[in-house]
Short mmCIF file of C-alpha atoms and ligand atoms in Angstrom, two decimals:
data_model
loop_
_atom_site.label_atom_id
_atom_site.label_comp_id
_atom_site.label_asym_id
_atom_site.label_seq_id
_atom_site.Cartn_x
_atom_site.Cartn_y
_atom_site.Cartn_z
CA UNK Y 1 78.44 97.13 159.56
CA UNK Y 2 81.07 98.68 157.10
CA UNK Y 3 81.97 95.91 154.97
CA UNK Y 4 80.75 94.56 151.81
CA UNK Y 5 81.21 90.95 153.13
CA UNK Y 6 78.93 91.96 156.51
CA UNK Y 7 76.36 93.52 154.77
CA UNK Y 8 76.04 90.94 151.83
CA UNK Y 9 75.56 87.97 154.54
CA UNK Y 10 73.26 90.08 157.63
CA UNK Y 11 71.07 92.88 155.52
CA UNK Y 12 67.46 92.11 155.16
CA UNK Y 13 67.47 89.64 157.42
CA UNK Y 14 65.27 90.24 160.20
CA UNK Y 15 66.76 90.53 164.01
CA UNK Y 16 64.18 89.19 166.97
CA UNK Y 17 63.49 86.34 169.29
CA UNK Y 18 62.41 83.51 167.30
CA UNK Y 19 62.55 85.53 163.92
CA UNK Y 20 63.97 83.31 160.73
CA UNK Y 21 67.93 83.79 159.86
CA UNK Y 22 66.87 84.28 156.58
CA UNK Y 23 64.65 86.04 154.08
CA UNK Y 24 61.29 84.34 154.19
CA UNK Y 25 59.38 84.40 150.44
CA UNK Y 26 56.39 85.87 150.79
CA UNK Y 27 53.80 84.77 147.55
CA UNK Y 28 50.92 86.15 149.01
CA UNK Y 29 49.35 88.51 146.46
CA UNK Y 30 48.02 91.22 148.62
CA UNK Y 31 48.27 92.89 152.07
CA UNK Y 32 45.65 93.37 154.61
CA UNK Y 33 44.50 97.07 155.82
CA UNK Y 34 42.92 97.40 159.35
CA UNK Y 35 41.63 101.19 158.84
CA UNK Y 36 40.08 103.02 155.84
CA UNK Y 37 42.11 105.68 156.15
CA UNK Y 38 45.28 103.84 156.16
CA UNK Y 39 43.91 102.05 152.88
CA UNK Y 40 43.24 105.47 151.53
CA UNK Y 41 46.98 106.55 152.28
CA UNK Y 42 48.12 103.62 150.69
CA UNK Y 43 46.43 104.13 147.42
CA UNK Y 44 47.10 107.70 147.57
CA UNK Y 45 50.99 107.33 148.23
CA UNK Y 46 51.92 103.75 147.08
CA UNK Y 47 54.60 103.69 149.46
CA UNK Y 48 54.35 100.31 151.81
CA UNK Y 49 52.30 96.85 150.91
CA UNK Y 50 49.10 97.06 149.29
CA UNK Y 51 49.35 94.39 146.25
CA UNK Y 52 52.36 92.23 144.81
CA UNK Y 53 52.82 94.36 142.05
CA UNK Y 54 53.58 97.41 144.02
CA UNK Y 55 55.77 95.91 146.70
CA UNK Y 56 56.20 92.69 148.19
CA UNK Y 57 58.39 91.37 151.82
CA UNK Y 58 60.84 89.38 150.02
CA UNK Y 59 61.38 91.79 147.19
CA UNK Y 60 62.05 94.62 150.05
CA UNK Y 61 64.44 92.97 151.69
CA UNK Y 62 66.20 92.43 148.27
CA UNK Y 63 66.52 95.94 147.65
CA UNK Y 64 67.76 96.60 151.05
CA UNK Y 65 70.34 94.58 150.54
CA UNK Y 66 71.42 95.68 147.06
CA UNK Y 67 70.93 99.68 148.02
CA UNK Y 68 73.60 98.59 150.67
CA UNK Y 69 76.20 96.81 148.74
CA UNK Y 70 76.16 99.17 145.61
CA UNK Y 71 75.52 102.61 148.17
CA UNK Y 72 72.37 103.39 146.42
CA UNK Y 73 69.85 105.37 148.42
CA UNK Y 74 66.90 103.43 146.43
CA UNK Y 75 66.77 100.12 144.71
CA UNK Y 76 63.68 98.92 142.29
CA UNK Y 77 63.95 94.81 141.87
CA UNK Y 78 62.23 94.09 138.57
CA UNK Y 79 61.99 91.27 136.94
CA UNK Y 80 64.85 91.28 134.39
CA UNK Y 81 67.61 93.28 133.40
CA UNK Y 82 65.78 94.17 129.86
CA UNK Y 83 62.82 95.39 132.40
CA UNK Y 84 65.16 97.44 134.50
CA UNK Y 85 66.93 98.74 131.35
CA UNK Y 86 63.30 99.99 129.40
CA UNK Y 87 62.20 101.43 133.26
CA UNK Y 88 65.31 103.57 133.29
CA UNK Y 89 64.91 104.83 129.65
CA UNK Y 90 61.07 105.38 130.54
CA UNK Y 91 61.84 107.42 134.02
CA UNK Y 92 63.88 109.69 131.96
CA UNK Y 93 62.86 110.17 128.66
CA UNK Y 94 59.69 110.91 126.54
CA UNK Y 95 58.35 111.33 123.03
CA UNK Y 96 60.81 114.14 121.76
CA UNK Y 97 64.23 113.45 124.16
CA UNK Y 98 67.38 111.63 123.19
CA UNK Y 99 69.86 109.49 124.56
CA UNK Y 100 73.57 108.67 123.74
CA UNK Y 101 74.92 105.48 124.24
CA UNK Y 102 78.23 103.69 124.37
CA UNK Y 103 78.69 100.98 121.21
CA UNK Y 104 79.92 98.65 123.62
CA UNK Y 105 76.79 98.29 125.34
CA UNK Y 106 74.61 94.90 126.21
CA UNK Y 107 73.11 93.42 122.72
CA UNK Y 108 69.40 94.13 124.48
CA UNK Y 109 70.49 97.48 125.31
CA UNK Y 110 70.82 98.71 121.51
CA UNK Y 111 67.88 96.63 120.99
CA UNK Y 112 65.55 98.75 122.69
CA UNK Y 113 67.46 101.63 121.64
CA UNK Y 114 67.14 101.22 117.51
CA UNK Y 115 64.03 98.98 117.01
CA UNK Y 116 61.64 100.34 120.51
CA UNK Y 117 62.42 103.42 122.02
CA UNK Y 118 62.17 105.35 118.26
CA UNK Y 119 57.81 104.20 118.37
CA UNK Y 120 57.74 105.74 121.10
CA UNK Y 121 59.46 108.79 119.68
CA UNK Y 122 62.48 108.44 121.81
CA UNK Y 123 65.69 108.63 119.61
CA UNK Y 124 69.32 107.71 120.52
CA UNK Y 125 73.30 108.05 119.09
CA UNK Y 126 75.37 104.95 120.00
CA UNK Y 127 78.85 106.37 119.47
CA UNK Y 128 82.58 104.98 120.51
CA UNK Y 129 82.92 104.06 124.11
CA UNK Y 130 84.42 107.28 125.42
CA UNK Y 131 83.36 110.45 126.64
CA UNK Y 132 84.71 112.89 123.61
CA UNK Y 133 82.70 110.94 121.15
CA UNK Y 134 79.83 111.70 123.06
CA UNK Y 135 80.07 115.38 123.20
CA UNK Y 136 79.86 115.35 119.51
CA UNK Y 137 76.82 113.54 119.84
CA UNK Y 138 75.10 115.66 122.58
CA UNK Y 139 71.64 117.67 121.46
CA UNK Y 140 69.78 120.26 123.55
CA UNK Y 141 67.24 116.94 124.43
CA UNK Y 142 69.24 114.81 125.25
CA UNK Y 143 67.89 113.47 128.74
CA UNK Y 144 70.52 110.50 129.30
CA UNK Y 145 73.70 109.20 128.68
CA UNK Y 146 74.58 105.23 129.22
CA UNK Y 147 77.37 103.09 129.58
CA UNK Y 148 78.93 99.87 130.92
CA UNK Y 149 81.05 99.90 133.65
CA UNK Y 150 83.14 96.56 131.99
CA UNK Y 151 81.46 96.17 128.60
CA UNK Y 152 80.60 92.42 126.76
CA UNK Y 153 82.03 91.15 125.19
CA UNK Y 154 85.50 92.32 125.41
CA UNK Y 155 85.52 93.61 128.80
CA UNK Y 156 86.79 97.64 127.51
CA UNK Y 157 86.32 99.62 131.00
CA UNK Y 158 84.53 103.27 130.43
CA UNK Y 159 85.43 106.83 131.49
CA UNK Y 160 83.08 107.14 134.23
CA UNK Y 161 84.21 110.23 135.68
CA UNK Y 162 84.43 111.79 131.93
CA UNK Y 163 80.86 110.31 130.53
CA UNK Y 164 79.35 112.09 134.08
CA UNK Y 165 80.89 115.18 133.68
CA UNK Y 166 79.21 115.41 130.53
CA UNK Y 167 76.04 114.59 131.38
CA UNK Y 168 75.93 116.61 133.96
CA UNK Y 169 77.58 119.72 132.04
CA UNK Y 170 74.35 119.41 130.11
CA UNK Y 171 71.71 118.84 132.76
CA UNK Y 172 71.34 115.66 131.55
CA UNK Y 173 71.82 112.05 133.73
CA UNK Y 174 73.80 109.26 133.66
CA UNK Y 175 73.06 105.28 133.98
CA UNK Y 176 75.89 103.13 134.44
CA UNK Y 177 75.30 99.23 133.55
CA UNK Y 178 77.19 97.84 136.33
CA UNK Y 179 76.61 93.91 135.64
CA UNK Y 180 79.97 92.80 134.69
CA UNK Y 181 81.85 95.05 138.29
CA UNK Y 182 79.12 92.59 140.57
CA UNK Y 183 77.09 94.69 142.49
CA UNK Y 184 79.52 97.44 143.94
CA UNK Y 185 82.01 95.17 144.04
CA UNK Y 186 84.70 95.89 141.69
CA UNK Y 187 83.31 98.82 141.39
CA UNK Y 188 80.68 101.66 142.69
CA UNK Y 189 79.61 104.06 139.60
CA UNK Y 190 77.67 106.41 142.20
CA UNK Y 191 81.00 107.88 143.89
CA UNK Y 192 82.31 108.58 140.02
CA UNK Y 193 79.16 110.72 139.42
CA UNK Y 194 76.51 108.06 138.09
CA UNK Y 195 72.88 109.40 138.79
CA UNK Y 196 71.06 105.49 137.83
CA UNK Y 197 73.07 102.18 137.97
CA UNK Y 198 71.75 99.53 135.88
CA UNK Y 199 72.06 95.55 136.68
CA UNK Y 200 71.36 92.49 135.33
CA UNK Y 201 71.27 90.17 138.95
CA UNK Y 202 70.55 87.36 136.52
CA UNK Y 203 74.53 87.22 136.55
CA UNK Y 204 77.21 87.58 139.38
CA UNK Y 205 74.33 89.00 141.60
CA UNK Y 206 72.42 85.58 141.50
CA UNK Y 207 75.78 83.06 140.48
CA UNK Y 208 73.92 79.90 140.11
CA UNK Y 209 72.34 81.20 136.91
CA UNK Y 210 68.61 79.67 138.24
CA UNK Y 211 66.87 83.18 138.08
CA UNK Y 212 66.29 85.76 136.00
CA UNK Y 213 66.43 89.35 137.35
CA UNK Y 214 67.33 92.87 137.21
CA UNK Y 215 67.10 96.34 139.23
CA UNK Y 216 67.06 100.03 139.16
CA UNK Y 217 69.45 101.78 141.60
CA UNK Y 218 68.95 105.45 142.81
CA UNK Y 219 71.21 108.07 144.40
CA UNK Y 220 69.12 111.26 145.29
CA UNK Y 221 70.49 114.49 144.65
CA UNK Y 222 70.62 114.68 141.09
CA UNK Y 223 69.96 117.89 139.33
CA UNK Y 224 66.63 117.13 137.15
CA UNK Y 225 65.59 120.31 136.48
CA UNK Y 226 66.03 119.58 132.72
CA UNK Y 227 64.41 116.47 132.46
CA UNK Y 228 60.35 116.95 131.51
CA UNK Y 229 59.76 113.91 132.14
CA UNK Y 230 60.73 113.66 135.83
CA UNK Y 231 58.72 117.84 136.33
CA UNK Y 232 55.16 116.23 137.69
CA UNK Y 233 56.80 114.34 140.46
CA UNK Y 234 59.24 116.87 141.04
CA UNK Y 235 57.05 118.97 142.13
CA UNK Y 236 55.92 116.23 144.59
CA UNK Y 237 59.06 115.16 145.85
CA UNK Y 238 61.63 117.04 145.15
CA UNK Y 239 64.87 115.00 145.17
CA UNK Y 240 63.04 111.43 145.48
CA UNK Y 241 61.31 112.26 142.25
CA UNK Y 242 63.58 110.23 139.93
CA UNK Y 243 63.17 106.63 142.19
CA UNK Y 244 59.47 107.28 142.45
CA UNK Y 245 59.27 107.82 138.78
CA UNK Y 246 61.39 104.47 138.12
CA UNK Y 247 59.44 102.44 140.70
CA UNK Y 248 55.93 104.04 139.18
CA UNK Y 249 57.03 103.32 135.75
CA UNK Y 250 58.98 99.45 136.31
CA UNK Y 251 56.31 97.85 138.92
CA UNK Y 252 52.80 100.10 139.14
CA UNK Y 253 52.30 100.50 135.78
CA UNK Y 254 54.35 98.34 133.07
CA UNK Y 255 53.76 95.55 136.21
CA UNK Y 256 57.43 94.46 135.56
CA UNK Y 257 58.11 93.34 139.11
CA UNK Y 258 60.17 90.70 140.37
CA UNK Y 259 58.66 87.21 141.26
CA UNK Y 260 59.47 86.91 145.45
CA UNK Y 261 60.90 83.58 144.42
CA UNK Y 262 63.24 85.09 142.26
CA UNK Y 263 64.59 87.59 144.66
CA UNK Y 264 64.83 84.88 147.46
CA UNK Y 265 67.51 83.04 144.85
CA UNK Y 266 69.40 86.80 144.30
CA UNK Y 267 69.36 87.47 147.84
CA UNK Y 268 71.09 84.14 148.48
CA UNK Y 269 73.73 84.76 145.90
CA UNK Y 270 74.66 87.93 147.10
CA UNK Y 271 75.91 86.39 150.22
CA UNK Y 272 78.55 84.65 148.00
CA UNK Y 273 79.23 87.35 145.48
CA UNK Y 274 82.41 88.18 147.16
CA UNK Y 275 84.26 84.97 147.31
CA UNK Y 276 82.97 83.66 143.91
CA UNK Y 277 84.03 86.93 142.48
CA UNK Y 278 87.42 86.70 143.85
CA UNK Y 279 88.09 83.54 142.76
CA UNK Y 280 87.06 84.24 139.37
CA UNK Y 281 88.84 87.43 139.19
CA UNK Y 282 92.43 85.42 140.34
CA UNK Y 283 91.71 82.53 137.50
CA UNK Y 284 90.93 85.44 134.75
CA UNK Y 285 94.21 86.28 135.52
CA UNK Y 286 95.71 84.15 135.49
CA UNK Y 287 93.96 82.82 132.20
CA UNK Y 288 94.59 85.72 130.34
CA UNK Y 289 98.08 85.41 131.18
CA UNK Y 290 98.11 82.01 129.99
CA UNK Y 291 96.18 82.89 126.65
CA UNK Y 292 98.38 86.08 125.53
CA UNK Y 293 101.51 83.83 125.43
CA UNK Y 294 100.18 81.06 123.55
CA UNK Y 295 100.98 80.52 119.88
CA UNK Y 296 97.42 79.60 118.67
CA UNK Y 297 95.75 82.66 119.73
CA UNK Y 298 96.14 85.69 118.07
CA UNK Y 299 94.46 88.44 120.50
CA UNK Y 300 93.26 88.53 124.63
CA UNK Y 301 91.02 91.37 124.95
CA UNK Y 302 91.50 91.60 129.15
CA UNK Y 303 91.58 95.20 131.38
CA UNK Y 304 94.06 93.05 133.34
CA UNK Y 305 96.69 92.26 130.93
CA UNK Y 306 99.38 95.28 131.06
CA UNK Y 307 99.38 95.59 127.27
CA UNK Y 308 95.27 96.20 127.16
CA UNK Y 309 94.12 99.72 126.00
CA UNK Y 310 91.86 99.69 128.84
CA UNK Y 311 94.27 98.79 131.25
CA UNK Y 312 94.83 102.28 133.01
CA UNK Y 313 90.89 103.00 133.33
CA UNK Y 314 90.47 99.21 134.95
CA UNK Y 315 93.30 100.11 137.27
CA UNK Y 316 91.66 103.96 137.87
CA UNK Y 317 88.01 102.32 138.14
CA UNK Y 318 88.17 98.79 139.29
CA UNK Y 319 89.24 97.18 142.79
CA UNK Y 320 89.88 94.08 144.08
CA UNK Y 321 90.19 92.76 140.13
CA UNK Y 322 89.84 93.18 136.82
CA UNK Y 323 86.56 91.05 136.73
CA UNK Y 324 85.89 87.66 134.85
CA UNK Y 325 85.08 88.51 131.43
CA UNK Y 326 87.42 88.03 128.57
CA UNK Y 327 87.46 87.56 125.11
CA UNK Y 328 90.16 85.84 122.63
CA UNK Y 329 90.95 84.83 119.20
CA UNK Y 330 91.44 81.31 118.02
CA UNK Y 331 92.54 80.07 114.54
CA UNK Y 332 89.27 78.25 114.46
CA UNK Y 333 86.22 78.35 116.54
CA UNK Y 334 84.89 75.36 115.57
CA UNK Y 335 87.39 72.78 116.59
CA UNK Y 336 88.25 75.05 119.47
CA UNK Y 337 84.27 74.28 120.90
CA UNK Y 338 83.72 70.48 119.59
CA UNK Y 339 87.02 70.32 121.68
CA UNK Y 340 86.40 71.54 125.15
CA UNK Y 341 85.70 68.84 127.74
CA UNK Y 342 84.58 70.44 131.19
CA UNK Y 343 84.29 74.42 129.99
CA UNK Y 344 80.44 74.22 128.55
CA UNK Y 345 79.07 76.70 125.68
CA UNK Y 346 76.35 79.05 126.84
CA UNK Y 347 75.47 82.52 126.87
CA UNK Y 348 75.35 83.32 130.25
CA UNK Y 349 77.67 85.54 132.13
CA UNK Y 350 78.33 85.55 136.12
CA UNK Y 351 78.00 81.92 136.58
CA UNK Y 352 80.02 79.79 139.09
CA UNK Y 353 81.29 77.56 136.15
CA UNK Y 354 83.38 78.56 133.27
CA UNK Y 355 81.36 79.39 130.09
CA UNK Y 356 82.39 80.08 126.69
CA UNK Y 357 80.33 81.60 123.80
CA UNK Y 358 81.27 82.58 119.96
CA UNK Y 359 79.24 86.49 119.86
CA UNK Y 360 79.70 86.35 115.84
CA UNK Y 361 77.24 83.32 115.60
CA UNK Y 362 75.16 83.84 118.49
CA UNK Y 363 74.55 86.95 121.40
CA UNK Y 364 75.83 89.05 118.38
CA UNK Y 365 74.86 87.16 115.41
CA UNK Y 366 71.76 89.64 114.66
CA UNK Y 367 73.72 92.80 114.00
CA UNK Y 368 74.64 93.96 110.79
CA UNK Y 369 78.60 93.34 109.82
CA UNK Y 370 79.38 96.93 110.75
CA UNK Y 371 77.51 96.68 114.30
CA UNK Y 372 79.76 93.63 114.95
CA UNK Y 373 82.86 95.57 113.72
CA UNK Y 374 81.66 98.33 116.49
CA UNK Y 375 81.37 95.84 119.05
CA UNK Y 376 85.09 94.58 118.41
CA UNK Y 377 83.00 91.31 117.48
CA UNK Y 378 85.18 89.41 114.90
CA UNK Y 379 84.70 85.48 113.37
CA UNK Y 380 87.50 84.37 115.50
CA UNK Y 381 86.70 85.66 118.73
CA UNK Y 382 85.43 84.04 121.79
CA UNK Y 383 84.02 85.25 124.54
CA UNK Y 384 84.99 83.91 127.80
CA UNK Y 385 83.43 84.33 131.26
CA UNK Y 386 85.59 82.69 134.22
CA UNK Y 387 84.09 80.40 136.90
CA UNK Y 388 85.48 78.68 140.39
CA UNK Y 389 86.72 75.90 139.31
CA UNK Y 390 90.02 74.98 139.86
CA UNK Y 391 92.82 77.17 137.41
CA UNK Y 392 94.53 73.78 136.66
CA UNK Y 393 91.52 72.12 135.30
CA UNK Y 394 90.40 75.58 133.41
CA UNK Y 395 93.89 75.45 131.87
CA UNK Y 396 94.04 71.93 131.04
CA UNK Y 397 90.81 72.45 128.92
CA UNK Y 398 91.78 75.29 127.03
CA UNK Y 399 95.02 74.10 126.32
CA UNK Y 400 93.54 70.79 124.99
CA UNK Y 401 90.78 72.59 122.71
CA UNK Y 402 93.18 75.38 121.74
C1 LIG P 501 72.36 90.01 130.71
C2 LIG P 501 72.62 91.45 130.61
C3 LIG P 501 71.58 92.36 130.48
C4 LIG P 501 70.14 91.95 130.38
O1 LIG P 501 69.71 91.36 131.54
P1 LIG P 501 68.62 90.15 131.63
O2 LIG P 501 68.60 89.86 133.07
O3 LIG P 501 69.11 89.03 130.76
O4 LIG P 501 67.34 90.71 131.10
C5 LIG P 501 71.91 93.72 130.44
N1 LIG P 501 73.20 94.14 130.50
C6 LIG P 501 74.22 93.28 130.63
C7 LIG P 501 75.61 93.81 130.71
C8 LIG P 501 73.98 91.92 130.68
O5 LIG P 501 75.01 91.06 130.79
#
């Protein structure tokens, strides 16, 4: 199998004479051993099924079928993005290192960053989401540089090629957030030089927005030479050292794993990711189209539109769409939400049915005025993320509450 659409529906689903066409959820807490030595192994290694924590069937399968849609060569299920997000800084940083940032990174992300990661004696720059305002901010210990593929909320697209370059100019890695692209499908940070990809499978990943969810992906084959953190297992093995680390650090230890439930509802969104995300891709569109040209709204922040600033790096960076994330500005928010009649307001993202969400007052509402300013966060603006229903009734509603 070549295809995305193949893979998404067949892998991880065992092949056998009476074996189940899909993946079974396995709850069971711990796995049987029928030698001492093999027990031994296990404990010594960590590498197959001992206890839930460590690894589990369903889970497995799950990261089988991830590693195959995003080409990673290791994926580590945990049990939200935030989890997936604190095992990547942990894997790759320790008391003493630094990290640069994009400011138009996830609200949870710069969490972590200003108010956790400094206990711990980890420090970071957030600077302007492109690659020469990085450089400025680059220090001999700096260990890891992080971005969003298609940022929230106004969907700006990021210089992948130029934030790896410099990373890797400096022996240091790079993590891509890939949430808003939908799991290597509009687009696949690895073959643009990402070392990590973040995601959040709470969103397009999952669809329904019924589980929460995130994961750790791996290519091997990054120089880590220069990152301390990553020299004891190194040493152990070699190029695998940085997924060991992550799956050491997310599951064994911090015990952030993934409930097999949970990855039985993202495995069975995956198999739809495809044709909800092209759907949703051909209404943002043709939404954002709609929105620039009408008189009561004042801005459409969109890769899509011809006339965004981020149009050439969605065209360089993104296939098969410009993804289904948009934000505008109306006159007044207010009216515009106590009018809408189908499109609901919620903070999710990914979801099959049209959401809408004001960032000032709510996923934003906690940063300073300056913070929002960075973020491109204004009172008027809306952030919009597109669903499958049908473009007429989308339209209908926006034009009534608009
Ligand atoms: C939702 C989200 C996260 C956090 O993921 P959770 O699954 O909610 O913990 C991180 N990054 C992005 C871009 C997100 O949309």
């Amino acid at each position: 199998m070549k295809d995305y659409s193949s893979k998404a529906v067949h892998v991880g689903i065992p092949r056998g004479h009476a074996e189940p066409l899909g993946i079974p959820i396995y709850p069971a807490a711990a796995y049987q051993f029928d030698e001492l030595d093999i027990a031994a192994d296990e404990f010594q290694q960590n590498s197959g099924y001992s206890y839930i924590r460590m690894q589990n069937m369903t889970n497995k399968a799950l990261e089988e079928r991830l590693s195959s849609l995003e080409g990673a060569d290791a994926t580590v299920v945990m049990a939200s993005g935030q989890a997936a997000t604190m095992a990547a800084f942990l894997s790759t940083c320790k008391a003493g290192d630094h990290i640069v940032a994009s400011s138009a990174v996830f609200g949870g992300t710069a969490g972590l960053l200003n108010n956790v990661l400094p206990n711990l004696g980890i420090t970071s720059t957030i600077v302007d989401n492109n690659p020469e305002a990085a450089r400025a901010a680059m220090r001999e210990n700096t260990r890891l540089l992080w971005v969003e593929t298609v940022s929230n909320p106004n969907g700006d697209v990021a210089d992948l090629k130029g934030w790896a370059d410099l990373a890797h100019e400096h022996g240091a890695l790079f993590c891509v957030d890939n949430t808003l692209a939908g799991v290597g499908y509009l687009c696949r940070p690895f073959e643009h030089g990402a070392d990590m990809i973040m995601h959040s499978l709470t969103k397009w990943a999952g669809g329904h927005g019924s589980a929460l969810a995130g994961c750790i992906m791996v290519k091997h084959g990054s120089n880590i030479d220069n990152i301390p953190v990553l020299q004891d297992l190194k040493a152990q093995y070699g190029d695998q050292a940085l997924s060991r680390k992550v799956r050491s650090i997310g599951v064994h230890q911090l015990g952030m794993t993934l409930s097999p439930f949970n990855a039985f509802m993202i495995a069975q969104g995956l198999e739809t990711l495809e044709l909800r995300m092209l759907k949703e891709c051909d209404n943002a569109l043709q939404i954002a189209r709609f929105l620039k040209d009408h008189p009561r709204v004042k801005s459409v922040n969109y890769s899509g539109l011809e006339t965004s600033p981020f149009h050439a790096l969605g065209q360089k960076y993104l296939k098969n769409g410009f993804g289904a994330v948009m934000s505008f500005e109306v006159e007044d928010p207010q009216r515009f939400f106590a009018s809408l009649k189908m499109i609901r307001m919620v903070a999710n993202l990914g979801d099959t049915r049209t959401l809408c969400i004001h960032p000032w007052t709510t996923t934003h509402g906690r940063l300073t005025e300056a913070g929002k300013q960075a973020a491109g966060v204004t009172p008027y603006l809306i952030r919009m993320t597109v669903g499958v229903e049908s473009l007429q009734d989308i339209i209908a509603d926006l034009e009534g509450a608009l």
